[in-house]
Each structure stands twice: as C-alpha cells, then as structure tokens.
Coordinates of C-alpha atoms in Angstrom, one line a residue:
M1 CA 0.0 0.0 0.0
K2 CA 1.4 3.4 -1.0
G3 CA 2.8 5.6 1.7
I4 CA 0.6 8.6 0.9
V5 CA -2.4 6.5 2.1
F6 CA -0.6 6.2 5.5
T7 CA 0.7 9.7 5.8
E8 CA -2.7 11.2 5.0
F9 CA -4.4 8.8 7.4
L10 CA -2.1 9.9 10.2
D11 CA -2.7 13.5 9.3
L12 CA -6.4 13.0 9.5
V13 CA -6.1 11.2 12.9
E14 CA -4.1 14.1 14.2
D15 CA -6.6 16.6 13.0
K16 CA -9.6 14.8 14.3
F17 CA -8.3 13.1 17.5
G18 CA -5.0 14.8 18.3
L19 CA -1.3 13.9 18.2
E20 CA -1.6 11.8 21.3
M21 CA -4.0 9.5 19.5
V22 CA -1.5 9.1 16.6
D23 CA 1.2 8.1 19.0
K24 CA -1.2 5.8 20.9
I25 CA -2.3 3.8 17.8
I26 CA 1.2 3.5 16.5
T27 CA 2.4 2.3 19.9
Q28 CA -0.5 -0.2 20.1
S29 CA 0.3 -1.6 16.7
E30 CA 3.1 -4.0 15.7
L31 CA 4.4 -2.2 12.7
E32 CA 7.3 -3.4 10.7
S33 CA 7.8 0.3 9.6
E34 CA 7.6 1.4 13.3
G35 CA 5.0 3.9 12.1
I36 CA 7.5 5.9 10.0
Y37 CA 6.0 6.5 6.6
T38 CA 7.0 8.5 3.5
S39 CA 4.4 9.4 0.9
V40 CA 6.3 7.5 -1.8
G41 CA 7.2 4.4 0.2
T42 CA 5.3 1.1 0.0
Y43 CA 4.0 -0.6 3.2
K44 CA 2.0 -3.6 4.1
F45 CA -1.8 -3.4 4.2
S46 CA -1.6 -5.2 7.6
E47 CA -0.1 -2.0 9.1
M48 CA -3.1 0.1 7.9
L49 CA -5.5 -2.5 9.3
Q50 CA -3.8 -2.4 12.7
L51 CA -3.9 1.4 12.8
L52 CA -7.6 1.3 11.8
Q53 CA -8.4 -1.4 14.4
N54 CA -6.6 0.5 17.1
L55 CA -8.2 3.8 16.2
S56 CA -11.6 2.2 16.2
A57 CA -11.0 0.5 19.6
N58 CA -9.8 3.8 21.1
T59 CA -12.6 6.0 19.7
G60 CA -15.6 3.7 19.5
V61 CA -16.0 4.6 15.8
S62 CA -16.5 1.7 13.5
I63 CA -13.8 0.9 10.9
D64 CA -16.3 1.4 8.1
D65 CA -17.2 4.9 9.4
L66 CA -13.5 5.7 9.9
L67 CA -12.8 4.7 6.2
L68 CA -15.7 6.9 5.1
V69 CA -14.4 10.0 6.8
Y70 CA -10.8 9.2 5.7
A71 CA -12.0 8.9 2.0
E72 CA -13.6 12.3 2.3
H73 CA -10.3 13.7 3.6
F74 CA -8.4 11.9 0.9
F75 CA -10.5 13.3 -1.9
S76 CA -9.4 16.8 -1.0
V77 CA -5.8 15.6 -1.3
L78 CA -6.6 14.3 -4.8
E79 CA -8.3 17.7 -5.7
D80 CA -5.2 19.6 -4.6
S81 CA -2.6 17.2 -6.1
Y82 CA -4.3 16.3 -9.4
P83 CA -6.7 19.0 -10.4
G84 CA -6.1 18.3 -14.1
L85 CA -7.4 14.7 -13.6
L86 CA -10.7 15.9 -12.1
S87 CA -11.2 18.7 -14.6
T88 CA -11.2 16.0 -17.4
Y89 CA -14.8 15.2 -16.3
K90 CA -18.0 17.2 -16.4
D91 CA -20.2 14.7 -14.6
P92 CA -19.8 12.4 -11.6
I93 CA -21.3 9.4 -13.3
E94 CA -18.9 9.8 -16.2
M95 CA -16.0 10.1 -13.7
L96 CA -16.9 7.1 -11.6
A97 CA -17.5 4.9 -14.7
S98 CA -14.0 5.7 -15.8
I99 CA -12.2 4.7 -12.6
E100 CA -10.8 1.4 -14.0
N101 CA -10.0 2.5 -17.5
H102 CA -8.7 6.0 -16.9
I103 CA -8.2 7.0 -13.3
H104 CA -6.4 3.9 -12.2
V105 CA -4.3 3.9 -15.4
E106 CA -3.1 7.4 -14.4
V107 CA -2.5 6.4 -10.8
R108 CA -0.3 3.5 -12.0
K109 CA 1.8 5.9 -14.1
I110 CA 2.6 7.8 -10.9
Y111 CA 2.7 4.7 -8.6
P112 CA 3.6 1.7 -10.8
D113 CA 3.5 -0.7 -7.9
A114 CA 0.1 0.5 -6.4
E115 CA -2.3 -2.3 -5.6
L116 CA -5.6 -0.9 -6.6
P117 CA -9.1 -2.3 -6.3
T118 CA -11.0 -3.3 -9.4
F119 CA -14.2 -1.5 -10.4
L120 CA -16.2 -3.2 -13.1
V121 CA -19.1 -1.3 -14.7
E122 CA -22.1 -3.5 -14.8
S123 CA -24.5 -0.9 -16.2
K124 CA -24.5 2.8 -16.9
T125 CA -27.1 5.4 -18.0
E126 CA -27.0 9.2 -17.9
N127 CA -28.2 9.2 -14.2
S128 CA -27.3 5.8 -12.9
L129 CA -24.3 3.5 -12.5
V130 CA -23.9 0.0 -11.1
M131 CA -20.3 -1.0 -10.4
I132 CA -18.7 -4.1 -8.8
Y133 CA -15.9 -3.4 -6.5
K134 CA -13.3 -6.2 -5.9
S135 CA -10.4 -6.0 -3.5
S136 CA -8.8 -8.4 -1.0
R137 CA -8.6 -5.4 1.3
A138 CA -12.3 -4.9 1.7
M139 CA -12.0 -1.1 1.9
H140 CA -15.4 -0.5 0.2
H141 CA -16.3 2.3 2.6
F142 CA -13.2 4.1 1.4
G143 CA -14.6 3.8 -2.1
L144 CA -18.0 4.9 -0.9
G145 CA -16.5 8.1 0.7
L146 CA -14.7 8.9 -2.5
M147 CA -17.9 8.5 -4.5
N148 CA -19.8 10.8 -2.1
K149 CA -17.1 13.4 -2.5
T150 CA -17.2 13.0 -6.3
F151 CA -20.8 14.0 -6.3
E152 CA -20.1 16.9 -4.0
H153 CA -17.3 18.0 -6.2
F154 CA -19.7 18.3 -9.2
N155 CA -22.4 20.0 -7.0
S156 CA -24.6 17.0 -7.5
K157 CA -26.4 14.5 -5.3
A158 CA -26.9 10.8 -5.5
T159 CA -28.1 7.8 -3.5
I160 CA -25.5 5.2 -3.3
T161 CA -26.5 1.7 -2.1
L162 CA -23.8 -0.8 -1.2
E163 CA -24.6 -4.5 -1.4
K164 CA -22.1 -7.0 -0.3
I165 CA -21.7 -9.8 -2.8
K166 CA -19.2 -11.6 -0.6
E167 CA -19.9 -11.3 3.2
D168 CA -16.2 -10.4 3.9
G169 CA -16.6 -7.2 1.8
T170 CA -14.0 -8.2 -0.8
E171 CA -16.7 -8.0 -3.5
V172 CA -19.4 -5.3 -3.3
K173 CA -22.0 -3.9 -5.7
F174 CA -22.4 -0.1 -5.7
I175 CA -25.8 1.1 -7.0
I176 CA -25.6 4.8 -7.8
T177 CA -28.5 6.9 -8.8
K178 CA -28.1 10.6 -9.5
I179 CA -30.8 12.7 -7.8

C-alpha cells in the first residue's frame, strides 16, 4: 500500500483526534515500519489494518465509518494534487464509470506498484451506474466516501447503495442513482 495513504491517514487522525492518538495507535500496533512513513514508500496493508483497528478501539468509531471519513479527507488531497485529472470530467457518473480504464491507469503511471481495487461497470445510464468493487482489502467504505465526495465536487447529489456480494466485503456492488 502506498505511503501517501498512511501519511494522509495519520494527518487525519491528528486533525480529528490529536497527536496523542496518533502516538497511541502507532504504539499499540506491531508495525514493521515502526510507524515511520513516507508518501512515496510502500508498506504492508496489515499495518493500515492495525492502525484502523486500534483507532476504532480507542474512539468507538467503526472501521467502516473511519474509512468513510478518511476517504472524504483523501478526496481533498486528490483535488489539490491532481486538479487536471478531475477537470477532465464534467459529470460524476462519467468520472466514476472511468475509474478502472482511466483514473487507475493514471495512478499506475505515478505509482507503478500501487495495488488498486477493481471497479467493473455492470450498467450505466446518464443518471445511474452499477459497479462491482473487488479487492482483497475490503475497503469498500473508502470507495463509498470517494464516491460521495465525487458528487459533492460536481455540485450534485446521489443515492449510493452498497450490497455485499461476498460477506467479507471483498466484492461489493455499488448502485448509484443521481438525484
């Protein structure tokens, strides 16, 4: 997992819960990196999972809810870092439908070893999109948060329903309807 995901996560934890919480969750976790991350480094997903689990245990906020908030924070990082990518699109449905064939292609140019989830478009109309998310990491709520912020970015609204295809969350159907 790319280091930027870790550095931004710890920035968010500090902003929302304080520096003491950052230190606490790092100390409570058994991290090969010892909690020292660079945005361009690559780290094991198990480290992110431990940090999330410890943050959830210390705050009482579910991992899914933490991932949702984190994704909303991370979208602003994408807006600031890659404004040209977002300006390519005029509509949130169009942008979300292009995750696999355009956005992830661009991400791989910057981070060739990035391990990204797969988003398969099952159906698409002007106002709706059904996508299948597949990832061994089961971070579908991170995807949901990014989708929510995508609609907000375009000053638009949608209902997004998430249906687990596999109970462990490694395969999820997103049903998106623009309002």
